[in-house]
Amino acid sequence: MPTPHNSFHDTPIAAAAARASQVLTPGASGQLPRPINTRVITVANQKGGVGKTTTAVNLAAGLAVHGLKVLVIDLDPQGNASTALGIDHRAPDIASVYELLLGEVDIRETVKQSPNHENLYCVPATLDLAGAEIELVSLVARENRLRNALNDQAIVDYGFDYVFIDCPPSLGLLTVNAMVAAREVLIPIQCEYYALEGVGQLLRNIELVQAHLNKDLHVSTILLTMYDGRTKLADQVAEEVRRHFGDKVLSTIIPRSVKVSEAPGYAMTIIQYDPGSRGAMSYLDAARELALRANTAEAVTP
Ligand SMILES: Nc1ncnc2c1ncn2[C@@H]1O[C@H](COP(=O)(O)OP(=O)(O)O)[C@@H](O)[C@H]1O
Ligand SMILES: [Mg+2]
């Protein structure tokens, strides 16, 4: 006689629902370890549309629901990260990262709490930022503006566990500021044709910043995004990226999913928009991996 098969978690939908309710119940999802020092992570890839913004906001939200305090700095004039975090970056007179870089405002004025989660904060970007690449050129310490702003005691007092910097799709002065302000670079790589195109150039830029401006900078994490399991190509790309970058590549792969792309339209991350979805689960898994790896990394760093 076959064994009765009626456990609650036996269907994928039931399992997803169970995990979703865990995520939404404060405390029930378990806490992730806090890093010893604030981890400042720049999310960079000069290619547009590879999932930088999606990754920055969803990893941030994934860590926030696990009890960690997280800041996202939006460095893209499009302001998509600000939108996904529910910050109205088109509001008149909003103090944004632009005024911060130009030294016109105190960083406290620019840090906004996301209505999506109490642990989640954002320094928004406005369209003004589009001019900053040029305006920064003539300023003193033009590559260090963001780092100096983050070193402000006010930021230290917030006690952020993680700071993600969402870069624009270029290697200009904004991205350089992000690389000088961080210790870690996270590179999202889309599982598509020409996935590694431009990555060589990105790595050379990281080396230049490391040699001249920030010796602590290193690529700590690679995340494969927009994986479509139906195509053989996606697997080939994933394999090639793993061959190149070894254990820097998170084992979690983010699947392509319409829900993920819908969430920003509701001013939400996927974690709030549909916590039981595959997209939310994969970003939660990636966030957990990132947090657990931190402790090993911190332990070996003198
Ligand atoms: N896993 C995914 N599945 C489906 N669409 C995605 C996924 N990740 C990102 N997208 C969508 O792809 C587009 C580009 O992503 P985005 O994160 O804005 O890239 P970038 O910041 O690198 O330009 C956006 O419309 C986004 O909603
Ligand atoms: Mg973006």
Coordinates of N, CA, C and O in Angstrom, one line a residue, residues 12 20 65 101 181 211 222 227 257 290 292:
P12 N 4.4 22.5 -4.1 CA 5.2 23.7 -4.2 C 4.5 25.0 -3.7 O 5.1 25.8 -3.0
A20 N 6.5 32.2 2.8 CA 6.1 33.6 2.7 C 5.6 34.0 4.1 O 5.9 35.1 4.5
V65 N 14.3 42.3 6.3 CA 13.3 41.4 7.0 C 13.9 40.4 7.9 O 13.3 39.8 8.7
L101 N 26.6 64.9 -2.6 CA 27.9 64.9 -3.3 C 28.5 66.3 -3.5 O 29.7 66.5 -3.4
A181 N 34.0 54.5 -2.0 CA 33.3 54.5 -0.7 C 33.1 53.1 -0.2 O 32.7 52.9 1.0
A211 N 44.4 50.5 -6.9 CA 45.8 50.9 -6.9 C 45.9 52.3 -6.5 O 46.9 52.7 -5.9
I222 N 29.6 37.7 -7.0 CA 28.9 37.7 -8.3 C 27.6 37.1 -8.2 O 27.4 36.1 -7.5
Y227 N 17.9 34.4 -14.9 CA 18.1 33.0 -15.4 C 16.8 32.4 -15.9 O 15.8 32.4 -15.3
S257 N 11.6 36.4 -13.8 CA 10.2 36.3 -13.4 C 9.5 37.6 -13.6 O 10.0 38.7 -13.2
L290 N 24.8 35.9 1.3 CA 25.7 37.1 1.4 C 26.0 37.3 2.9 O 27.2 37.6 3.2
L292 N 25.8 35.2 5.4 CA 26.6 34.1 6.1 C 28.0 34.1 5.6 O 28.9 33.8 6.4

